[in-house]
Amino acid sequence: MGPSAFAQTAADEPAAQSQPTSAAKPAAKPAAKPAQAAAPAKRTLYAPSRSLARQATVARARAMSTEMADTLVPRYKVDASGELVPDIRAAAAIIYDPTTNQVLWEENSQTPRSIASITKVMTAVVFLENDPDLSQQVTVARSDVYAASTTFLRSNDRVTTDDLMHLLLIASDNAAARALARVSPQGSAGFIDRMNQKALELGLENTHYADPSGLLSDNISSAYDMARLIAYASADERISSVMRLQEYTVHAAWREITFRSTDHLLGREDMDVLAAKTGFISKAGYCLATLLRLPQGGHEIAVVVLGARSNAGRFMETQNLFAWLASHATSVFATQTPLALHQQ
């Protein structure tokens, strides 16, 4: 029984106990006593700690409200070449053209940072590279769900590897990532080694993996590397088709598990999302790697935002960068040269 249910039950008990238990004639009422002055109401003593806690809560709410309102309005600045370019609030970001391998705009894109659950893109790539049987049944282990933070799974659930892939890429389920690594041909430890080998093969020089879920802050990469990885992974329809789903239901023995995508850009008319992965832990901040199709000519571009300060912020930064590039698309893709390159 949850706290709210207990409180409700406890509140109802006195009323139930006050009901008469027999039909016996009630005793005569005692003589009325002289009226007495009502006792003064108790005054709540001032608690400095309580007051400070309230002030801190109000301050956080105001700061978040200000940040969200600020993020809604795109910021720009003039770079060294005189171009008006985005001025982001996130720690790092990039707009990358995977067709020409050109950086169209970037800020701190080569700086290694914790990437949280964007790690799961490589988890999917490595698990699928041996063309596994996605109908294989897997029993979820206690070690998969232990301290998993975000998971829809329970120990002893029976699901397929295809179910685990959907949980991994749509719901960012950490237990699903662990289960996929565990049942892979390499086993859990070997799977992480293979993730790092694959990063080297793809030339992701700033990338290192410590676990398949992204829960560990030692999973690091750069916006540049993640832009290249999301473009590479999206070429596998087994990955990109899952990433485009807004909702999915897994049938696990005695129950159904329905979950929604963590990517709030899916389903919007103004943005054509081809593939995307979110990520968040405290050290990484709010992150998003996405492959988008421009409305003019259907050109594909990767946009990565790392270290945004709020959940809404990562989506708004991505939207603003996409809108900025879309407004410059004619000149950018007519010349096939980078529009703006600046390093801070």
mmCIF file of C-alpha atoms in Angstrom:
data_model
loop_
_atom_site.group_PDB
_atom_site.id
_atom_site.type_symbol
_atom_site.label_atom_id
_atom_site.label_comp_id
_atom_site.label_asym_id
_atom_site.label_seq_id
_atom_site.Cartn_x
_atom_site.Cartn_y
_atom_site.Cartn_z
ATOM 1 C CA MET A 1 0.000 0.000 0.000
ATOM 2 C CA GLY A 2 1.455 3.347 -1.046
ATOM 3 C CA PRO A 3 1.750 6.367 1.277
ATOM 4 C CA SER A 4 -1.303 8.087 -0.180
ATOM 5 C CA ALA A 5 -3.462 4.978 0.227
ATOM 6 C CA PHE A 6 -2.292 4.559 3.818
ATOM 7 C CA ALA A 7 -3.076 8.175 4.617
ATOM 8 C CA GLN A 8 -6.560 7.792 3.163
ATOM 9 C CA THR A 9 -7.205 4.582 5.099
ATOM 10 C CA ALA A 10 -5.931 6.077 8.323
ATOM 11 C CA ALA A 11 -8.154 9.110 7.854
ATOM 12 C CA ASP A 12 -11.221 6.921 7.329
ATOM 13 C CA GLU A 13 -10.702 4.703 10.376
ATOM 14 C CA PRO A 14 -11.842 7.120 13.129
ATOM 15 C CA ALA A 15 -15.136 7.745 11.345
ATOM 16 C CA ALA A 16 -15.796 4.014 10.993
ATOM 17 C CA GLN A 17 -15.017 3.373 14.651
ATOM 18 C CA SER A 18 -17.339 6.168 15.814
ATOM 19 C CA GLN A 19 -20.466 4.436 14.483
ATOM 20 C CA PRO A 20 -22.767 2.898 17.195
ATOM 21 C CA THR A 21 -22.320 -0.870 17.591
ATOM 22 C CA SER A 22 -25.818 -1.687 18.959
ATOM 23 C CA ALA A 23 -29.359 -0.340 19.005
ATOM 24 C CA ALA A 24 -29.383 0.269 22.801
ATOM 25 C CA LYS A 25 -31.024 3.469 23.986
ATOM 26 C CA PRO A 26 -28.394 6.156 24.359
ATOM 27 C CA ALA A 27 -27.611 7.378 27.890
ATOM 28 C CA ALA A 28 -29.108 10.635 29.058
ATOM 29 C CA LYS A 29 -27.109 13.682 28.063
ATOM 30 C CA PRO A 30 -25.081 15.195 30.926
ATOM 31 C CA ALA A 31 -26.019 18.611 32.140
ATOM 32 C CA ALA A 32 -24.603 21.363 30.025
ATOM 33 C CA LYS A 33 -21.414 22.885 31.358
ATOM 34 C CA PRO A 34 -20.826 26.572 31.529
ATOM 35 C CA ALA A 35 -19.439 27.903 28.279
ATOM 36 C CA GLN A 36 -15.673 28.139 28.247
ATOM 37 C CA ALA A 37 -13.472 30.300 26.143
ATOM 38 C CA ALA A 38 -12.063 28.447 23.141
ATOM 39 C CA ALA A 39 -8.472 27.402 23.523
ATOM 40 C CA PRO A 40 -6.123 29.530 21.463
ATOM 41 C CA ALA A 41 -4.958 27.882 18.239
ATOM 42 C CA LYS A 42 -1.443 26.489 18.285
ATOM 43 C CA ARG A 43 1.061 28.604 16.443
ATOM 44 C CA THR A 44 3.533 26.878 14.132
ATOM 45 C CA LEU A 45 7.019 27.636 15.285
ATOM 46 C CA TYR A 46 9.344 29.208 12.730
ATOM 47 C CA ALA A 47 11.714 26.650 11.284
ATOM 48 C CA PRO A 48 14.741 28.163 9.494
ATOM 49 C CA SER A 49 15.501 24.897 7.679
ATOM 50 C CA ARG A 50 11.927 24.663 6.370
ATOM 51 C CA SER A 51 12.028 28.266 5.191
ATOM 52 C CA LEU A 52 15.351 27.751 3.410
ATOM 53 C CA ALA A 53 14.025 24.605 1.715
ATOM 54 C CA ARG A 54 10.993 26.524 0.435
ATOM 55 C CA GLN A 55 13.221 29.321 -0.842
ATOM 56 C CA ALA A 56 15.460 26.823 -2.644
ATOM 57 C CA THR A 57 12.453 25.131 -4.265
ATOM 58 C CA VAL A 58 11.062 28.454 -5.457
ATOM 59 C CA ALA A 59 14.479 29.508 -6.768
ATOM 60 C CA ARG A 60 14.868 26.266 -8.757
ATOM 61 C CA ALA A 61 11.393 26.617 -10.232
ATOM 62 C CA ARG A 62 12.084 30.208 -11.271
ATOM 63 C CA ALA A 63 15.452 29.292 -12.775
ATOM 64 C CA MET A 64 13.914 26.443 -14.792
ATOM 65 C CA SER A 65 11.079 28.667 -15.984
ATOM 66 C CA THR A 66 13.533 31.374 -17.038
ATOM 67 C CA GLU A 67 15.779 28.862 -18.821
ATOM 68 C CA MET A 68 12.895 27.282 -20.727
ATOM 69 C CA ALA A 69 11.567 30.666 -21.784
ATOM 70 C CA ASP A 70 15.079 31.690 -22.830
ATOM 71 C CA THR A 71 15.614 28.504 -24.851
ATOM 72 C CA LEU A 72 12.442 29.147 -26.826
ATOM 73 C CA VAL A 73 14.114 32.187 -28.373
ATOM 74 C CA PRO A 74 17.081 31.243 -30.615
ATOM 75 C CA ARG A 75 20.290 33.169 -29.945
ATOM 76 C CA TYR A 76 22.807 34.176 -32.582
ATOM 77 C CA LYS A 77 26.228 35.757 -32.728
ATOM 78 C CA VAL A 78 28.662 36.914 -35.394
ATOM 79 C CA ASP A 79 31.637 34.616 -35.934
ATOM 80 C CA ALA A 80 35.148 35.520 -37.081
ATOM 81 C CA SER A 81 34.116 35.466 -40.752
ATOM 82 C CA GLY A 82 31.205 37.828 -40.155
ATOM 83 C CA GLU A 83 28.515 35.141 -40.436
ATOM 84 C CA LEU A 84 25.499 35.186 -38.128
ATOM 85 C CA VAL A 85 25.629 31.769 -36.443
ATOM 86 C CA PRO A 86 23.796 30.029 -33.582
ATOM 87 C CA ASP A 87 24.793 30.820 -30.007
ATOM 88 C CA ILE A 88 23.842 27.739 -28.024
ATOM 89 C CA ARG A 89 23.366 27.284 -24.283
ATOM 90 C CA ALA A 90 24.392 23.606 -24.298
ATOM 91 C CA ALA A 91 27.991 22.568 -23.646
ATOM 92 C CA ALA A 92 28.597 21.309 -27.190
ATOM 93 C CA ALA A 93 26.756 20.857 -30.478
ATOM 94 C CA ILE A 94 27.256 20.180 -34.161
ATOM 95 C CA ILE A 95 25.471 20.209 -37.515
ATOM 96 C CA TYR A 96 27.083 17.561 -39.709
ATOM 97 C CA ASP A 97 26.548 16.495 -43.318
ATOM 98 C CA PRO A 98 27.087 12.712 -43.497
ATOM 99 C CA THR A 99 26.942 12.719 -47.308
ATOM 100 C CA THR A 100 29.987 14.969 -47.682
ATOM 101 C CA ASN A 101 31.487 14.399 -44.205
ATOM 102 C CA GLN A 102 31.438 18.161 -43.695
ATOM 103 C CA VAL A 103 30.858 20.065 -40.496
ATOM 104 C CA LEU A 104 28.357 22.796 -41.343
ATOM 105 C CA TRP A 105 28.466 24.374 -37.899
ATOM 106 C CA GLU A 106 29.939 23.376 -34.568
ATOM 107 C CA GLU A 107 30.759 24.499 -31.079
ATOM 108 C CA ASN A 108 33.087 22.435 -28.881
ATOM 109 C CA SER A 109 32.293 19.472 -31.124
ATOM 110 C CA GLN A 110 35.653 17.740 -30.563
ATOM 111 C CA THR A 111 35.576 18.021 -26.773
ATOM 112 C CA PRO A 112 35.172 14.620 -25.055
ATOM 113 C CA ARG A 113 32.161 14.535 -22.730
ATOM 114 C CA SER A 114 30.022 12.003 -20.921
ATOM 115 C CA ILE A 115 27.258 10.915 -23.325
ATOM 116 C CA ALA A 116 24.870 8.948 -21.086
ATOM 117 C CA SER A 117 22.331 6.827 -23.033
ATOM 118 C CA ILE A 118 23.504 7.880 -26.475
ATOM 119 C CA THR A 119 25.821 4.960 -25.677
ATOM 120 C CA LYS A 120 22.913 2.697 -26.642
ATOM 121 C CA VAL A 121 23.366 3.533 -30.329
ATOM 122 C CA MET A 122 26.650 1.615 -30.292
ATOM 123 C CA THR A 123 25.027 -1.124 -28.197
ATOM 124 C CA ALA A 124 22.504 -1.652 -30.998
ATOM 125 C CA VAL A 125 25.174 -1.543 -33.712
ATOM 126 C CA VAL A 126 27.383 -4.133 -32.014
ATOM 127 C CA PHE A 127 24.531 -6.471 -31.094
ATOM 128 C CA LEU A 128 23.211 -6.516 -34.675
ATOM 129 C CA GLU A 129 26.522 -6.842 -36.493
ATOM 130 C CA ASN A 130 26.436 -10.662 -36.302
ATOM 131 C CA ASP A 131 22.879 -10.771 -37.691
ATOM 132 C CA PRO A 132 21.344 -12.385 -34.574
ATOM 133 C CA ASP A 133 18.014 -14.170 -34.423
ATOM 134 C CA LEU A 134 15.711 -11.417 -33.113
ATOM 135 C CA SER A 135 13.052 -13.956 -32.181
ATOM 136 C CA GLN A 136 15.357 -15.530 -29.591
ATOM 137 C CA GLN A 137 13.715 -15.741 -26.166
ATOM 138 C CA VAL A 138 15.609 -14.166 -23.274
ATOM 139 C CA THR A 139 14.935 -14.504 -19.554
ATOM 140 C CA VAL A 140 15.683 -11.235 -17.781
ATOM 141 C CA ALA A 141 18.257 -11.780 -15.024
ATOM 142 C CA ARG A 142 18.373 -10.131 -11.622
ATOM 143 C CA SER A 143 21.702 -8.562 -12.609
ATOM 144 C CA ASP A 144 20.004 -6.904 -15.600
ATOM 145 C CA VAL A 145 17.479 -5.001 -13.509
ATOM 146 C CA TYR A 146 19.546 -4.377 -10.361
ATOM 147 C CA ALA A 147 20.046 -0.602 -9.890
ATOM 148 C CA ALA A 148 19.073 -0.120 -13.541
ATOM 149 C CA SER A 149 17.502 3.283 -12.846
ATOM 150 C CA THR A 150 15.316 3.328 -15.977
ATOM 151 C CA THR A 151 13.685 0.017 -16.903
ATOM 152 C CA PHE A 152 10.290 -1.485 -17.646
ATOM 153 C CA LEU A 153 11.562 -5.009 -17.073
ATOM 154 C CA ARG A 154 11.425 -7.316 -14.068
ATOM 155 C CA SER A 155 13.603 -10.248 -13.121
ATOM 156 C CA ASN A 156 12.431 -13.482 -14.839
ATOM 157 C CA ASP A 157 10.473 -11.650 -17.563
ATOM 158 C CA ARG A 158 10.560 -13.611 -20.828
ATOM 159 C CA VAL A 159 11.015 -11.405 -23.895
ATOM 160 C CA THR A 160 12.635 -11.634 -27.322
ATOM 161 C CA THR A 161 15.819 -9.908 -28.382
ATOM 162 C CA ASP A 162 13.649 -7.857 -30.737
ATOM 163 C CA ASP A 163 11.647 -6.709 -27.705
ATOM 164 C CA LEU A 164 14.908 -5.774 -25.993
ATOM 165 C CA MET A 165 15.985 -3.743 -29.037
ATOM 166 C CA HIS A 166 12.729 -1.791 -28.928
ATOM 167 C CA LEU A 167 13.079 -1.165 -25.193
ATOM 168 C CA LEU A 168 16.710 -0.121 -25.750
ATOM 169 C CA LEU A 169 16.104 2.423 -28.514
ATOM 170 C CA ILE A 170 12.605 3.727 -27.745
ATOM 171 C CA ALA A 171 12.386 3.722 -23.950
ATOM 172 C CA SER A 172 16.159 3.914 -23.318
ATOM 173 C CA ASP A 173 15.805 0.912 -21.029
ATOM 174 C CA ASN A 174 19.033 0.176 -19.142
ATOM 175 C CA ALA A 175 18.139 -3.400 -18.208
ATOM 176 C CA ALA A 176 17.498 -4.131 -21.899
ATOM 177 C CA ALA A 177 21.016 -2.905 -22.733
ATOM 178 C CA ARG A 178 22.521 -5.188 -20.089
ATOM 179 C CA ALA A 179 20.469 -8.170 -21.242
ATOM 180 C CA LEU A 180 21.518 -7.721 -24.880
ATOM 181 C CA ALA A 181 25.184 -7.564 -23.888
ATOM 182 C CA ARG A 182 24.824 -10.599 -21.630
ATOM 183 C CA VAL A 183 23.257 -12.851 -24.286
ATOM 184 C CA SER A 184 25.555 -11.661 -27.088
ATOM 185 C CA PRO A 185 28.253 -14.070 -28.370
ATOM 186 C CA GLN A 186 30.883 -11.985 -26.549
ATOM 187 C CA GLY A 187 29.160 -11.990 -23.155
ATOM 188 C CA SER A 188 28.884 -8.851 -21.020
ATOM 189 C CA ALA A 189 32.599 -8.020 -20.649
ATOM 190 C CA GLY A 190 33.504 -8.994 -24.208
ATOM 191 C CA PHE A 191 30.602 -6.924 -25.524
ATOM 192 C CA ILE A 192 32.058 -3.727 -24.050
ATOM 193 C CA ASP A 193 35.444 -4.565 -25.585
ATOM 194 C CA ARG A 194 33.759 -4.995 -28.951
ATOM 195 C CA MET A 195 32.003 -1.615 -28.564
ATOM 196 C CA ASN A 196 35.400 0.038 -28.179
ATOM 197 C CA GLN A 197 36.873 -1.925 -31.081
ATOM 198 C CA LYS A 198 33.964 -0.828 -33.280
ATOM 199 C CA ALA A 199 34.519 2.796 -32.278
ATOM 200 C CA LEU A 200 38.146 2.516 -33.435
ATOM 201 C CA GLU A 201 37.069 0.873 -36.701
ATOM 202 C CA LEU A 202 34.692 3.769 -37.369
ATOM 203 C CA GLY A 203 37.381 6.350 -36.571
ATOM 204 C CA LEU A 204 35.580 7.674 -33.490
ATOM 205 C CA GLU A 205 38.762 8.939 -31.851
ATOM 206 C CA ASN A 206 37.148 10.685 -28.872
ATOM 207 C CA THR A 207 34.901 7.760 -27.948
ATOM 208 C CA HIS A 208 35.256 5.229 -25.133
ATOM 209 C CA TYR A 209 32.646 2.894 -23.628
ATOM 210 C CA ALA A 210 32.532 1.526 -20.064
ATOM 211 C CA ASP A 211 29.094 -0.144 -20.080
ATOM 212 C CA PRO A 212 26.358 -0.856 -22.654
ATOM 213 C CA SER A 213 23.652 1.339 -21.087
ATOM 214 C CA GLY A 214 25.334 4.705 -20.516
ATOM 215 C CA LEU A 215 24.680 4.743 -16.787
ATOM 216 C CA LEU A 216 28.407 5.111 -16.125
ATOM 217 C CA SER A 217 29.850 8.585 -16.650
ATOM 218 C CA ASP A 218 32.969 6.936 -18.138
ATOM 219 C CA ASN A 219 31.077 6.495 -21.406
ATOM 220 C CA ILE A 220 32.550 9.477 -23.245
ATOM 221 C CA SER A 221 32.547 10.844 -26.764
ATOM 222 C CA SER A 222 32.264 14.093 -28.672
ATOM 223 C CA ALA A 223 29.454 15.738 -30.601
ATOM 224 C CA TYR A 224 31.430 15.132 -33.802
ATOM 225 C CA ASP A 225 31.835 11.411 -33.129
ATOM 226 C CA MET A 226 28.184 10.992 -32.171
ATOM 227 C CA ALA A 227 27.033 12.794 -35.317
ATOM 228 C CA ARG A 228 29.018 10.303 -37.387
ATOM 229 C CA LEU A 229 27.735 7.359 -35.339
ATOM 230 C CA ILE A 230 24.035 8.275 -35.581
ATOM 231 C CA ALA A 231 24.438 8.624 -39.364
ATOM 232 C CA TYR A 232 26.199 5.248 -39.579
ATOM 233 C CA ALA A 233 23.664 3.457 -37.378
ATOM 234 C CA SER A 234 20.674 4.877 -39.254
ATOM 235 C CA ALA A 235 21.795 3.080 -42.424
ATOM 236 C CA ASP A 236 20.674 -0.138 -40.692
ATOM 237 C CA GLU A 237 16.907 -0.188 -41.047
ATOM 238 C CA ARG A 238 16.654 -2.534 -38.072
ATOM 239 C CA ILE A 239 17.868 0.398 -35.965
ATOM 240 C CA SER A 240 16.388 3.455 -37.659
ATOM 241 C CA SER A 241 12.922 1.943 -38.085
ATOM 242 C CA VAL A 242 12.753 1.321 -34.334
ATOM 243 C CA MET A 243 14.035 4.799 -33.505
ATOM 244 C CA ARG A 244 11.202 6.339 -35.520
ATOM 245 C CA LEU A 245 8.478 4.674 -33.442
ATOM 246 C CA GLN A 246 6.677 6.855 -30.923
ATOM 247 C CA GLU A 247 5.165 3.960 -28.977
ATOM 248 C CA TYR A 248 5.544 0.209 -28.715
ATOM 249 C CA THR A 249 4.102 -2.688 -26.702
ATOM 250 C CA VAL A 250 6.053 -5.730 -25.533
ATOM 251 C CA HIS A 251 4.260 -8.899 -24.422
ATOM 252 C CA ALA A 252 6.167 -10.349 -21.478
ATOM 253 C CA ALA A 253 4.530 -13.580 -20.309
ATOM 254 C CA TRP A 254 1.728 -12.458 -17.985
ATOM 255 C CA ARG A 255 1.709 -8.733 -18.778
ATOM 256 C CA GLU A 256 1.932 -6.142 -21.524
ATOM 257 C CA ILE A 257 4.556 -3.397 -21.370
ATOM 258 C CA THR A 258 3.674 -0.262 -23.320
ATOM 259 C CA PHE A 259 6.228 2.535 -23.515
ATOM 260 C CA ARG A 260 6.715 5.798 -25.393
ATOM 261 C CA SER A 261 9.784 7.273 -27.042
ATOM 262 C CA THR A 262 12.003 9.598 -25.053
ATOM 263 C CA ASP A 263 12.435 11.735 -28.213
ATOM 264 C CA HIS A 264 9.912 14.577 -28.139
ATOM 265 C CA LEU A 265 10.673 15.582 -31.740
ATOM 266 C CA LEU A 266 8.998 12.490 -33.184
ATOM 267 C CA GLY A 267 5.619 12.989 -34.806
ATOM 268 C CA ARG A 268 6.030 16.710 -35.434
ATOM 269 C CA GLU A 269 5.034 18.061 -38.820
ATOM 270 C CA ASP A 270 7.893 20.556 -38.957
ATOM 271 C CA MET A 271 10.682 18.008 -38.382
ATOM 272 C CA ASP A 272 11.350 14.777 -40.265
ATOM 273 C CA VAL A 273 13.252 12.568 -37.799
ATOM 274 C CA LEU A 274 15.061 9.634 -39.415
ATOM 275 C CA ALA A 275 16.845 8.383 -36.280
ATOM 276 C CA ALA A 276 17.519 9.729 -32.802
ATOM 277 C CA LYS A 277 18.725 8.830 -29.324
ATOM 278 C CA THR A 278 18.438 10.759 -26.082
ATOM 279 C CA GLY A 279 20.683 10.569 -23.044
ATOM 280 C CA PHE A 280 20.837 11.911 -19.507
ATOM 281 C CA ILE A 281 22.852 11.456 -16.353
ATOM 282 C CA SER A 282 23.938 14.249 -14.035
ATOM 283 C CA LYS A 283 27.504 14.451 -15.355
ATOM 284 C CA ALA A 284 26.439 14.394 -19.007
ATOM 285 C CA GLY A 285 23.508 16.774 -18.808
ATOM 286 C CA TYR A 286 20.691 16.396 -21.327
ATOM 287 C CA CYS A 287 21.878 15.039 -24.679
ATOM 288 C CA LEU A 288 20.357 14.288 -28.074
ATOM 289 C CA ALA A 289 21.809 12.826 -31.264
ATOM 290 C CA THR A 290 19.492 12.882 -34.251
ATOM 291 C CA LEU A 291 19.442 12.464 -38.014
ATOM 292 C CA LEU A 292 16.975 14.780 -39.746
ATOM 293 C CA ARG A 293 15.772 15.336 -43.296
ATOM 294 C CA LEU A 294 15.664 18.907 -44.546
ATOM 295 C CA PRO A 295 12.422 19.999 -46.239
ATOM 296 C CA GLN A 296 14.378 21.433 -49.185
ATOM 297 C CA GLY A 297 15.609 18.596 -51.406
ATOM 298 C CA GLY A 298 15.435 15.888 -48.748
ATOM 299 C CA HIS A 299 19.038 16.343 -47.642
ATOM 300 C CA GLU A 300 19.976 14.414 -44.488
ATOM 301 C CA ILE A 301 21.894 16.129 -41.702
ATOM 302 C CA ALA A 302 22.958 15.043 -38.229
ATOM 303 C CA VAL A 303 22.421 17.382 -35.285
ATOM 304 C CA VAL A 304 23.934 16.546 -31.901
ATOM 305 C CA VAL A 305 23.466 18.515 -28.696
ATOM 306 C CA LEU A 306 25.443 17.536 -25.590
ATOM 307 C CA GLY A 307 25.192 18.954 -22.086
ATOM 308 C CA ALA A 308 21.939 20.896 -22.394
ATOM 309 C CA ARG A 309 20.660 22.172 -19.056
ATOM 310 C CA SER A 310 17.123 20.778 -19.241
ATOM 311 C CA ASN A 311 15.078 18.085 -20.933
ATOM 312 C CA ALA A 312 13.206 20.683 -22.980
ATOM 313 C CA GLY A 313 16.458 22.508 -23.710
ATOM 314 C CA ARG A 314 18.012 19.705 -25.757
ATOM 315 C CA PHE A 315 14.977 19.525 -28.045
ATOM 316 C CA MET A 316 14.703 23.285 -28.432
ATOM 317 C CA GLU A 317 18.428 23.613 -29.199
ATOM 318 C CA THR A 318 18.093 20.908 -31.859
ATOM 319 C CA GLN A 319 14.994 22.525 -33.312
ATOM 320 C CA ASN A 320 16.682 25.931 -33.432
ATOM 321 C CA LEU A 321 19.816 24.547 -35.109
ATOM 322 C CA PHE A 322 17.699 22.677 -37.642
ATOM 323 C CA ALA A 323 15.618 25.774 -38.416
ATOM 324 C CA TRP A 324 18.748 27.891 -38.810
ATOM 325 C CA LEU A 325 20.292 25.433 -41.268
ATOM 326 C CA ALA A 326 17.021 25.050 -43.171
ATOM 327 C CA SER A 327 16.941 28.808 -43.714
ATOM 328 C CA HIS A 328 20.472 28.626 -45.208
ATOM 329 C CA ALA A 329 20.069 25.325 -47.060
ATOM 330 C CA THR A 330 19.935 26.753 -50.588
ATOM 331 C CA SER A 331 23.310 28.453 -50.330
ATOM 332 C CA VAL A 332 24.933 25.706 -48.250
ATOM 333 C CA PHE A 333 24.107 22.736 -50.451
ATOM 334 C CA ALA A 334 24.481 24.665 -53.706
ATOM 335 C CA THR A 335 28.175 25.119 -53.001
ATOM 336 C CA GLN A 336 28.734 21.983 -50.876
ATOM 337 C CA THR A 337 31.126 23.907 -48.637
ATOM 338 C CA PRO A 338 30.942 24.398 -44.885
ATOM 339 C CA LEU A 339 28.862 27.396 -43.936
ATOM 340 C CA ALA A 340 30.555 28.122 -40.646
ATOM 341 C CA LEU A 341 33.361 26.518 -38.710
ATOM 342 C CA HIS A 342 34.319 27.983 -35.378
ATOM 343 C CA GLN A 343 36.010 26.479 -32.359
ATOM 344 C CA GLN A 344 35.756 27.793 -28.827
#
